[in-house]
PDB file of C-alpha atoms and ligand atoms in Angstrom:
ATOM      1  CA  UNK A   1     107.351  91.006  98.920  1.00 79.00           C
ATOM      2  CA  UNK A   2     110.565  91.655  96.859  1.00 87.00           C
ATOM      3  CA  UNK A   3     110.312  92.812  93.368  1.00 92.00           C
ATOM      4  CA  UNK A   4     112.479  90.327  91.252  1.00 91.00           C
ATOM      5  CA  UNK A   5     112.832  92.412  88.638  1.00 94.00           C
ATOM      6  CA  UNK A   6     115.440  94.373  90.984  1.00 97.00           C
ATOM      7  CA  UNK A   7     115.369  93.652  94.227  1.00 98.00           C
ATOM      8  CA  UNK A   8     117.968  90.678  94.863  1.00 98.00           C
ATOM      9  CA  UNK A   9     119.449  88.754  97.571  1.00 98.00           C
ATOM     10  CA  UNK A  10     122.406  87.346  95.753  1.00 98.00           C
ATOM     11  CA  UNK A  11     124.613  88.388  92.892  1.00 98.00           C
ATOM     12  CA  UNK A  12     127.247  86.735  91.071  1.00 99.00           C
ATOM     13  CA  UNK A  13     130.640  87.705  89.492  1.00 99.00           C
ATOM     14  CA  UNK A  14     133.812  86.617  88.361  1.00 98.00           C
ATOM     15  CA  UNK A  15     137.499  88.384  89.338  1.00 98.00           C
ATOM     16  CA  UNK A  16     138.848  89.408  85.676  1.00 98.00           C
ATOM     17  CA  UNK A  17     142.110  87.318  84.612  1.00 98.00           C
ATOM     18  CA  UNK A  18     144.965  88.870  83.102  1.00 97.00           C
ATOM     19  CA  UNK A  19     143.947  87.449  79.463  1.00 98.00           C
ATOM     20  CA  UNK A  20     141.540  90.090  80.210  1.00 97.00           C
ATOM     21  CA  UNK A  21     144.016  92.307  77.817  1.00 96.00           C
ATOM     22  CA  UNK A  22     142.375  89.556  74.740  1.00 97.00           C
ATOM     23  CA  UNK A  23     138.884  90.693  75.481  1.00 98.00           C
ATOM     24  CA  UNK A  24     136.609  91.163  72.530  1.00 98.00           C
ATOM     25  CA  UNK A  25     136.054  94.778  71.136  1.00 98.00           C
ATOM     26  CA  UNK A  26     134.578  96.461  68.275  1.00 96.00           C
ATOM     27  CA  UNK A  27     136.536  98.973  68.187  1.00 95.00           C
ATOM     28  CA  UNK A  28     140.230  98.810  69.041  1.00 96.00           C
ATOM     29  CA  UNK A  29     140.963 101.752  71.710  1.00 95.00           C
ATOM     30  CA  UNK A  30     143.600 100.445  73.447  1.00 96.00           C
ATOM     31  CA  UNK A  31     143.701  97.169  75.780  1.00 96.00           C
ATOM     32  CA  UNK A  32     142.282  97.829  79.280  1.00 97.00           C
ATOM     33  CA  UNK A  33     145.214  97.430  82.129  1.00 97.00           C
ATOM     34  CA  UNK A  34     144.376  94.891  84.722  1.00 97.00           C
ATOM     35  CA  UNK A  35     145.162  96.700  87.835  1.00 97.00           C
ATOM     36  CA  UNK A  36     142.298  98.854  86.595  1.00 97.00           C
ATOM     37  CA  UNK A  37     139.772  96.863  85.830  1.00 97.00           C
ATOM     38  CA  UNK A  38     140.521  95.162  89.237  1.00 98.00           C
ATOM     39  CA  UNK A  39     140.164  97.855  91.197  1.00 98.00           C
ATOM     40  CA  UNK A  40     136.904  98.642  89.393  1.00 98.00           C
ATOM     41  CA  UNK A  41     135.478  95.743  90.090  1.00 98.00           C
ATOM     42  CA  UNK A  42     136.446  95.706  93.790  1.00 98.00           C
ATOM     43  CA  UNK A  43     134.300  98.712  94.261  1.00 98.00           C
ATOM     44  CA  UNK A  44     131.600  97.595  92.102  1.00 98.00           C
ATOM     45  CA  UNK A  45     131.237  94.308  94.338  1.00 98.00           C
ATOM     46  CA  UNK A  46     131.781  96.130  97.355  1.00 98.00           C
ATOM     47  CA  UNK A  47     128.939  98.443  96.364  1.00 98.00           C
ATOM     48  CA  UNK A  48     126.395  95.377  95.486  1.00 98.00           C
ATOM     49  CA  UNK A  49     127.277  93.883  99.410  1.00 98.00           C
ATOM     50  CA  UNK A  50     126.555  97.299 100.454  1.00 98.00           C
ATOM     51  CA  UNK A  51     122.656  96.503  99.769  1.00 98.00           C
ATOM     52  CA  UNK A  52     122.826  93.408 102.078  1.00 98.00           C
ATOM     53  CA  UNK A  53     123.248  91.095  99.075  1.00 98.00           C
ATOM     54  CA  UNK A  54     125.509  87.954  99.272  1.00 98.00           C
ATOM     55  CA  UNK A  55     127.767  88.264  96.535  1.00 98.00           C
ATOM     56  CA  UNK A  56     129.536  84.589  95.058  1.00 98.00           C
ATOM     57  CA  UNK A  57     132.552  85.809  93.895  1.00 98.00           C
ATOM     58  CA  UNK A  58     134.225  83.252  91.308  1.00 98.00           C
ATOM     59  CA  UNK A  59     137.945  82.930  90.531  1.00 98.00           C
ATOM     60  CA  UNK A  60     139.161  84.451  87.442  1.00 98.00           C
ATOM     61  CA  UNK A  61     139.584  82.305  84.128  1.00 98.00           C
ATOM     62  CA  UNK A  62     142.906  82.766  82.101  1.00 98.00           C
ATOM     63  CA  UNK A  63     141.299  80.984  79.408  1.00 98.00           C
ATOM     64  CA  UNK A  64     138.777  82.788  78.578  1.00 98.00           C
ATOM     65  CA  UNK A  65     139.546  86.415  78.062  1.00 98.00           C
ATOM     66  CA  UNK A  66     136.292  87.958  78.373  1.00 98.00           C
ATOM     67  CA  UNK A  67     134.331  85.447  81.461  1.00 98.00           C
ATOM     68  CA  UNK A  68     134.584  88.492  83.566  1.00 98.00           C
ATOM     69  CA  UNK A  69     131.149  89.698  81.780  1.00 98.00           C
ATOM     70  CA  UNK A  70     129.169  86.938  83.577  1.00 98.00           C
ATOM     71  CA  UNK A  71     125.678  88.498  82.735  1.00 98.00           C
ATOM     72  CA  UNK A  72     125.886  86.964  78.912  1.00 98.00           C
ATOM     73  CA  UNK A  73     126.251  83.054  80.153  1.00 98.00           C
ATOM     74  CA  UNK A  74     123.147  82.797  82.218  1.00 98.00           C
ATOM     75  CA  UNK A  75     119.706  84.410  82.990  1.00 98.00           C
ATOM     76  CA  UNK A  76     117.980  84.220  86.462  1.00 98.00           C
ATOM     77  CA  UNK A  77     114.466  84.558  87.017  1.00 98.00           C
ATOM     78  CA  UNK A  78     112.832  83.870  90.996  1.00 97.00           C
ATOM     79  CA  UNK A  79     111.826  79.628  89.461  1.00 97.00           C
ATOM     80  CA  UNK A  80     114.993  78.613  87.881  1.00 98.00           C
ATOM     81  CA  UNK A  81     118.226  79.934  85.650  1.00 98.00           C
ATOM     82  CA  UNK A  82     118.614  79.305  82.142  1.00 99.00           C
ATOM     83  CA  UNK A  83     122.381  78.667  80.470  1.00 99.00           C
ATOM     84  CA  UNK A  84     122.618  80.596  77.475  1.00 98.00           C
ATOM     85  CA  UNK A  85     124.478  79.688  74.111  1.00 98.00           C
ATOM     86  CA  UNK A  86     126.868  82.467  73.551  1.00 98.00           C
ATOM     87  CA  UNK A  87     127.079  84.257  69.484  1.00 98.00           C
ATOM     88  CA  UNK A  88     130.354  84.889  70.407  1.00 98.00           C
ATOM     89  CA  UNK A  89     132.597  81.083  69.677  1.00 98.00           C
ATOM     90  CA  UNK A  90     135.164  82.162  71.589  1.00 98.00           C
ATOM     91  CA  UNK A  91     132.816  82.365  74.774  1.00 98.00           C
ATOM     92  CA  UNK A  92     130.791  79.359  74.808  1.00 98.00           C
ATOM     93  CA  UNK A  93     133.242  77.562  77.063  1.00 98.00           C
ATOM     94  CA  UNK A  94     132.042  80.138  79.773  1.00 98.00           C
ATOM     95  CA  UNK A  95     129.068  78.678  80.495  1.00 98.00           C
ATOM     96  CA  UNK A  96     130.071  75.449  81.160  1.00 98.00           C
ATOM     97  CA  UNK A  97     132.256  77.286  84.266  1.00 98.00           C
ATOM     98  CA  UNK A  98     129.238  78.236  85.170  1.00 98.00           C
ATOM     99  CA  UNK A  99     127.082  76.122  85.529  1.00 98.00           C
ATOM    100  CA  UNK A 100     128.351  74.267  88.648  1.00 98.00           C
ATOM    101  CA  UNK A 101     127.195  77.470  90.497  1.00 98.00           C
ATOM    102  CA  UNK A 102     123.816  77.964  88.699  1.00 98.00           C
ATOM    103  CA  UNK A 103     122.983  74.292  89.722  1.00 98.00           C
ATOM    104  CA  UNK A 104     124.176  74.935  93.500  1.00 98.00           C
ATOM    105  CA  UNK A 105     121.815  78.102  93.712  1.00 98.00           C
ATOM    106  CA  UNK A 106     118.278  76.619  91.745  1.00 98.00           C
ATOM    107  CA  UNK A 107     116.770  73.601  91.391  1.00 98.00           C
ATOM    108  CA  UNK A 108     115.893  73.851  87.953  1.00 98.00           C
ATOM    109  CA  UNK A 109     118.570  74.981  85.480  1.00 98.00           C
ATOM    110  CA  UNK A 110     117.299  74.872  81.694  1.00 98.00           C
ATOM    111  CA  UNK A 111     119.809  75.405  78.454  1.00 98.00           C
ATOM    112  CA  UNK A 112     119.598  76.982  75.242  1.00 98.00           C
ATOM    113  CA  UNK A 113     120.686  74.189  72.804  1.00 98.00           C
ATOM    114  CA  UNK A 114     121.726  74.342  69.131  1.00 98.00           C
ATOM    115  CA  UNK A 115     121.446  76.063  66.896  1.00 97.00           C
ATOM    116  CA  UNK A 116     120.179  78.870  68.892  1.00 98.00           C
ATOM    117  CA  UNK A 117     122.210  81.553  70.087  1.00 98.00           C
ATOM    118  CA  UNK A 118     121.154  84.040  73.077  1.00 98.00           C
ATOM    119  CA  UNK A 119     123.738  86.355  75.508  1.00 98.00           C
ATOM    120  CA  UNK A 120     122.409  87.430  78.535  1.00 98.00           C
ATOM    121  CA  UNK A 121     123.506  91.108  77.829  1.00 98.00           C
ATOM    122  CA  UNK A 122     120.271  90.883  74.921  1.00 98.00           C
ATOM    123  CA  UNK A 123     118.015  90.222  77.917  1.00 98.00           C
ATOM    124  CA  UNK A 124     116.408  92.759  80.235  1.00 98.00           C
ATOM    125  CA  UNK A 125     113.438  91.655  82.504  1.00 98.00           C
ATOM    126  CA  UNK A 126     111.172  94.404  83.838  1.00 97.00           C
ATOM    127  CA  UNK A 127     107.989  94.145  86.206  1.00 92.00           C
ATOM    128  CA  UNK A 128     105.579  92.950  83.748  1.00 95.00           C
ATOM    129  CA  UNK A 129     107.502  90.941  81.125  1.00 97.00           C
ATOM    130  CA  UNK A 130     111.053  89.844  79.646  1.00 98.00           C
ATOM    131  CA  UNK A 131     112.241  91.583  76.646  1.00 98.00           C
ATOM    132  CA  UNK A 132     114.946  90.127  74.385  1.00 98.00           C
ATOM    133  CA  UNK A 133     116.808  91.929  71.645  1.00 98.00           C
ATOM    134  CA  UNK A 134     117.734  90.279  68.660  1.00 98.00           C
ATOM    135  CA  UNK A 135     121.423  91.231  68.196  1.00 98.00           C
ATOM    136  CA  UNK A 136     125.007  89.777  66.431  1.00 97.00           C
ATOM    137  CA  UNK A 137     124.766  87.658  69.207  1.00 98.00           C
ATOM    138  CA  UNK A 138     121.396  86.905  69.623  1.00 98.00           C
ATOM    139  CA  UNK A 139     118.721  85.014  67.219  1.00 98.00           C
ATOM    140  CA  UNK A 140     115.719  84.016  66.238  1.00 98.00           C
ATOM    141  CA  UNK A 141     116.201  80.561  67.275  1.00 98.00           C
ATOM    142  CA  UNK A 142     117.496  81.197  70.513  1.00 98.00           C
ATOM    143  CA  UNK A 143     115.051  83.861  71.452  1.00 98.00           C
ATOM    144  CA  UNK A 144     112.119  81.089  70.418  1.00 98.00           C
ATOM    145  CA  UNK A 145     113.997  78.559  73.020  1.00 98.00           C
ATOM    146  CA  UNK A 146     114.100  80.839  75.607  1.00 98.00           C
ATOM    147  CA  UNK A 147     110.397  81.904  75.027  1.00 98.00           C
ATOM    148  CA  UNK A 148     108.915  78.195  75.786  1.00 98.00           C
ATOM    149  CA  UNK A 149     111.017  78.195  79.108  1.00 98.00           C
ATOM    150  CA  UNK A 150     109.629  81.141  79.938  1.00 98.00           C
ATOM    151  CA  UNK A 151     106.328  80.746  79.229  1.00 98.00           C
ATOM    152  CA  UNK A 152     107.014  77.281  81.209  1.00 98.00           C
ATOM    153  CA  UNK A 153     107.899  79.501  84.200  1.00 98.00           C
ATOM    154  CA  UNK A 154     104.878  81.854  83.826  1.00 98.00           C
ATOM    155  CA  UNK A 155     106.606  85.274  82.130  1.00 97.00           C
ATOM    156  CA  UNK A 156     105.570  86.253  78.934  1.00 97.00           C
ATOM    157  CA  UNK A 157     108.170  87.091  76.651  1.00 98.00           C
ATOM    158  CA  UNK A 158     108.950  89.839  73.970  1.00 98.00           C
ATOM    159  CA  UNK A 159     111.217  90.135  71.015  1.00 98.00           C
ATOM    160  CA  UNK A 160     112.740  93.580  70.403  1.00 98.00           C
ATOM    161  CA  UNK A 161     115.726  95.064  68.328  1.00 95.00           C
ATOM    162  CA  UNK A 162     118.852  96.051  69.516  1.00 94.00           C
ATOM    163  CA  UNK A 163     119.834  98.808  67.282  1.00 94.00           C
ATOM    164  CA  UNK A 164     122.990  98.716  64.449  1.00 93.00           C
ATOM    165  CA  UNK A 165     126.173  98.732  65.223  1.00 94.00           C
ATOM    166  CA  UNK A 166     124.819  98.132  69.416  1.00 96.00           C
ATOM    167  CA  UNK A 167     126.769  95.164  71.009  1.00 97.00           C
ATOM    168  CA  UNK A 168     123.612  94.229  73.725  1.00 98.00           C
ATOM    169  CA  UNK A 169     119.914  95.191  73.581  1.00 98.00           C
ATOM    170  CA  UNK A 170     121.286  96.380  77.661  1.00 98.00           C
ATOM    171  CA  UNK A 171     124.255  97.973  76.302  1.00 98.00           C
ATOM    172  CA  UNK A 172     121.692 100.797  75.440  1.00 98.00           C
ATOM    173  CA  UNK A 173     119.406 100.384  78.296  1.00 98.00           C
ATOM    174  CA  UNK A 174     118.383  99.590  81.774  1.00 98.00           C
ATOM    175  CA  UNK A 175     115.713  98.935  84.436  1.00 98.00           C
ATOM    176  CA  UNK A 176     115.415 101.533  87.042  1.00 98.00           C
ATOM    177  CA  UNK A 177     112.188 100.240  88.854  1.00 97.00           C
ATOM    178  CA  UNK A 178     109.419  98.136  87.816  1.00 93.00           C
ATOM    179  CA  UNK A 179     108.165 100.155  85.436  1.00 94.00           C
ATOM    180  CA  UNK A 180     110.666 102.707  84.679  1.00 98.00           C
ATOM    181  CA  UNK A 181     113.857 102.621  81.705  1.00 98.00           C
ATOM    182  CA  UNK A 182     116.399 104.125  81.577  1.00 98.00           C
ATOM    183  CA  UNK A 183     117.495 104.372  78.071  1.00 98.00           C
ATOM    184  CA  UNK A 184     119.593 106.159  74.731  1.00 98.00           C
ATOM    185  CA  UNK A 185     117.159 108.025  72.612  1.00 97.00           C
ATOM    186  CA  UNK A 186     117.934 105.816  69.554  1.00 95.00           C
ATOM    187  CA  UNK A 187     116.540 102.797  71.202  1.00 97.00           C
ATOM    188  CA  UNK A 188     113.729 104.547  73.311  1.00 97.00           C
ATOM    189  CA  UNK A 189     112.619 105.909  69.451  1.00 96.00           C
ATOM    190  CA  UNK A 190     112.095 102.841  68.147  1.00 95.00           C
ATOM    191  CA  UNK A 191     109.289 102.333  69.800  1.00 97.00           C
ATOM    192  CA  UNK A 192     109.655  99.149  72.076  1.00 97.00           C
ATOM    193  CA  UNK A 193     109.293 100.617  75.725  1.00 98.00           C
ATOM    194  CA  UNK A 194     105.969 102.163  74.985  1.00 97.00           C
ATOM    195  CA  UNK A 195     103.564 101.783  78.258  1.00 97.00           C
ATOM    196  CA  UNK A 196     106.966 102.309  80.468  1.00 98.00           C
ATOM    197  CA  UNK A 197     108.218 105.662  82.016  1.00 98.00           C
ATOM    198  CA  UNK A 198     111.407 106.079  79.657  1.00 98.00           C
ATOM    199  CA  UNK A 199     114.052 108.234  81.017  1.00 98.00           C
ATOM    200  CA  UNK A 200     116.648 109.112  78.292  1.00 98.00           C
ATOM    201  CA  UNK A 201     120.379 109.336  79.169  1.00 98.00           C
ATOM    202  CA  UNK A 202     121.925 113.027  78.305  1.00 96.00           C
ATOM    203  CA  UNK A 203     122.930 113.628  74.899  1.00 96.00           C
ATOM    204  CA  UNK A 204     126.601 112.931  74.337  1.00 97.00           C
ATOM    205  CA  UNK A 205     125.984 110.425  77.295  1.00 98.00           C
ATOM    206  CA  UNK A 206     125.160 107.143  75.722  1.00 97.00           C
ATOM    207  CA  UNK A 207     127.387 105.029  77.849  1.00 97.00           C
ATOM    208  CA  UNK A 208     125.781 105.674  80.555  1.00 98.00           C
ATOM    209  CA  UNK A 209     122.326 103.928  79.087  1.00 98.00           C
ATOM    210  CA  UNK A 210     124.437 100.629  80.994  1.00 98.00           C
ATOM    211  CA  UNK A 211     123.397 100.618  84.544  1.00 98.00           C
ATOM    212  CA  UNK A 212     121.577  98.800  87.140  1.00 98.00           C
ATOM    213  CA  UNK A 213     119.206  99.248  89.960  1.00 98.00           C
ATOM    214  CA  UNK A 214     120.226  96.476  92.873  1.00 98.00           C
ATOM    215  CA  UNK A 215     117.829  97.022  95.281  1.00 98.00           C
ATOM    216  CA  UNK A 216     118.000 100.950  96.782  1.00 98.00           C
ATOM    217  CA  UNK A 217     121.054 101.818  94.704  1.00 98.00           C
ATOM    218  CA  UNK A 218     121.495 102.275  90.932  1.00 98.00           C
ATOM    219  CA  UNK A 219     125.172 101.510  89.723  1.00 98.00           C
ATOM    220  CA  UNK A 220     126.126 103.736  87.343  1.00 98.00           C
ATOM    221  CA  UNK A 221     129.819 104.155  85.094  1.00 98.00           C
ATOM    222  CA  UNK A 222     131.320 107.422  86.382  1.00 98.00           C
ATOM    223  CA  UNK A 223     131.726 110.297  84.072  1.00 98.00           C
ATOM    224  CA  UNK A 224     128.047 111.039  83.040  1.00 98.00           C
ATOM    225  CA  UNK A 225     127.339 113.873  84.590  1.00 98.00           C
ATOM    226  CA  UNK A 226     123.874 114.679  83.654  1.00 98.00           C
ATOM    227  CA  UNK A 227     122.401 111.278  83.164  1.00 98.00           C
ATOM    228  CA  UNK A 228     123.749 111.090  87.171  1.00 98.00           C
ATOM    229  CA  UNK A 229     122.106 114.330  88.075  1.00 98.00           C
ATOM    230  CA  UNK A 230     119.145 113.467  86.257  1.00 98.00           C
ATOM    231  CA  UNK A 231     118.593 110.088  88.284  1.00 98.00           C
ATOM    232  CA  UNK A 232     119.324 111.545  91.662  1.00 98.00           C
ATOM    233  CA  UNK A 233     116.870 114.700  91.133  1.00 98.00           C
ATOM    234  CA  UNK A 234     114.511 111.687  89.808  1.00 98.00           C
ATOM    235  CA  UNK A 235     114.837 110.295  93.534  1.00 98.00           C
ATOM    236  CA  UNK A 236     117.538 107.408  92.733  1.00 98.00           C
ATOM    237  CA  UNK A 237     120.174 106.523  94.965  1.00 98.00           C
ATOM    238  CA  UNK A 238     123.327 106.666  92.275  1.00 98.00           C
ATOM    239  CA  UNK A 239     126.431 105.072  92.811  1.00 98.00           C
ATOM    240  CA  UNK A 240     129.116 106.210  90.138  1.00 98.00           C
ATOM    241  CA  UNK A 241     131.664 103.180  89.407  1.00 98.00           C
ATOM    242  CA  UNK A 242     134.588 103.817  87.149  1.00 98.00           C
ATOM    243  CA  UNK A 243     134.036 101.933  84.037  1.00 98.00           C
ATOM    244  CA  UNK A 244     137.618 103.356  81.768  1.00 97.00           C
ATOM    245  CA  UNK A 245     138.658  99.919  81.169  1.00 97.00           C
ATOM    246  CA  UNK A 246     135.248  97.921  80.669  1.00 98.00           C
ATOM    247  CA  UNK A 247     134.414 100.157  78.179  1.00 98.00           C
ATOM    248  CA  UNK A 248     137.683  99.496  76.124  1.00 98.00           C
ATOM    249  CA  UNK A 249     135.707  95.884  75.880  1.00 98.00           C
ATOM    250  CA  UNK A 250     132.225  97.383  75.378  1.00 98.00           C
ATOM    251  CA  UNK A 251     131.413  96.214  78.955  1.00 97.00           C
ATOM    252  CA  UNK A 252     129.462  97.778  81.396  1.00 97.00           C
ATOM    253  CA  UNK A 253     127.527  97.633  84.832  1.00 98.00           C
ATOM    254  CA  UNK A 254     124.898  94.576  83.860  1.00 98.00           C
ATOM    255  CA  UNK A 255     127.237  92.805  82.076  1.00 98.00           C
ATOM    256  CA  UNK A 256     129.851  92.199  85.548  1.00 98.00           C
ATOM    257  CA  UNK A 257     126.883  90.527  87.383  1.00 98.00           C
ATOM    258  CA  UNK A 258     124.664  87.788  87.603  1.00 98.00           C
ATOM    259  CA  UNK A 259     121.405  89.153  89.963  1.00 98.00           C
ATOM    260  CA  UNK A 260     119.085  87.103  91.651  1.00 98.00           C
TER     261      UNK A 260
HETATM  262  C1  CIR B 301     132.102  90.900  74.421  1.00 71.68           C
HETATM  263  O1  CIR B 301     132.291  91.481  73.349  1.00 71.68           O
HETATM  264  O2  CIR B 301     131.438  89.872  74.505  1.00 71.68           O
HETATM  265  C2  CIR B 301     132.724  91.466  75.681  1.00 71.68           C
HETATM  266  N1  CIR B 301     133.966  92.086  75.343  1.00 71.68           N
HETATM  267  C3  CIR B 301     131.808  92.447  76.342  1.00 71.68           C
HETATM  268  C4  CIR B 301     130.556  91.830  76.866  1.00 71.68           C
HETATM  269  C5  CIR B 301     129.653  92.806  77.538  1.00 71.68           C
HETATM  270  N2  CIR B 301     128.523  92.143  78.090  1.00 71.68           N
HETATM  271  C6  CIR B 301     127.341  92.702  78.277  1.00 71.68           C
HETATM  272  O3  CIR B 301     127.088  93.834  77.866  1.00 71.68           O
HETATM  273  N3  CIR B 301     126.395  91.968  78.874  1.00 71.68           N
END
């Protein structure tokens, strides 16, 4: 039997537009060039079919500069999705595009209503439970929405921290296997991934904390040398993806993909 937490048959993502240059950032380094994050992404979808999975690839969205980070308007679990309710206003209207997809794939397709705010980039489901990081983005009252549906659904859910200053709870972390995390050292400190295998990314390499296993590979942003050695001599199959322009919007490799 698969092992939902990352073994998927379907993935979806969304082309980036050229608004893309408009993207939210902390920190201003420069806007990311199109042709770049284009070709990025071509590989990065090209490297998610290369597992066997079907990927839905959605037409880009002028309108809304940062849809190309699909992970934050939806989480998918094996007995339905759930629609989140965006902390950032200017990307609520991305979840309304989609839905229509969501509802094609599942059956049963929950929302997080007012006033409660959740991105999917907070979220990151392991092997034995989902834990959510209260963020800018994320709150209280959407994290005790999303709880019910879970529990509804049979997973048991857990509120964590995403440190200061941290855009996403996954922006600092990621699932390897069932029970393994990759993860910075600031976030494994504080505490939350005890009972796990923790694997800490390099020092100096903190970007690289944003990858993901999909089934036998593990997508990781090129240029972290260490972190890549250190998951290959740990028996992972690592796929480096350049990530220049992403990170100019504090993107990474969970946030281009929806995984299912
Ligand atoms: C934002 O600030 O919302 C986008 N520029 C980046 C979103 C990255 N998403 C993610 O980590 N799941």
């Amino acid at each position: 039997m698969k092992n939902p937490s990352f073994e998927f048959s379907r993935a979806i993502t969304r082309r980036p537009a050229a608004s893309i240059i408009a993207g939210l950032r902390a920190e201003d380094m420069g806007n990311p060039s199109l042709a770049g994050m284009l070709a990025a992404h071509e590989t990065y979808v090209a490297a998610l079919k290369s597992t066997g999975a079907e990927v839905i690839e959605l037409e880009p969205l002028d309108d809304f500069a940062d849809a190309v980070f699909v992970e934050d308007t939806a989480l998918c679990l094996p007995q339905g999705a759930v629609l989140m309710r965006p902390g950032a206003p200017s990307r609520m209207g991305e979840v309304a595009e989609m839905a229509p997809t969501l509802r094609a794939c599942y059956d049963d397709v929950r929302e997080i209503t007012a006033p409660g705010h959740i991105e999917g980039g907070d979220i990151l489901v392991t092997g034995r439970e989902i834990l959510v990081g209260r963020s800018a983005r994320t709150d209280a009252a959407g994290v005790a929405q999303l709880a019910e549906i879970a529990a509804d659904w049979g997973h048991s859910l857990r509120e964590v921290f995403t440190p200061p200053g941290v855009l996403h709870f996954k922006t600092d972390c990621s699932l390897m296997d069932a029970e393994t995390i990759l993860s910075t050292r600031r976030l494994s400190d504080s505490g939350c991934f005890e009972g796990y295998r923790v694997l800490d990314v390099a020092e100096g390499e903190e970007a690289a904390a944003n990858a993901i296993r999909f089934n036998n590979l593990v997508l990781c942003p090129a240029g972290f040398p260490r972190t890549a050695e250190m998951l290959s001599k740990a028996g992972y199959d690592v796929v480096e993806i350049d990530n220049t322009d992403c990170a100019k919007l504090d993107g990474g490799m969970s946030c281009l993909s929806l995984r299912f």
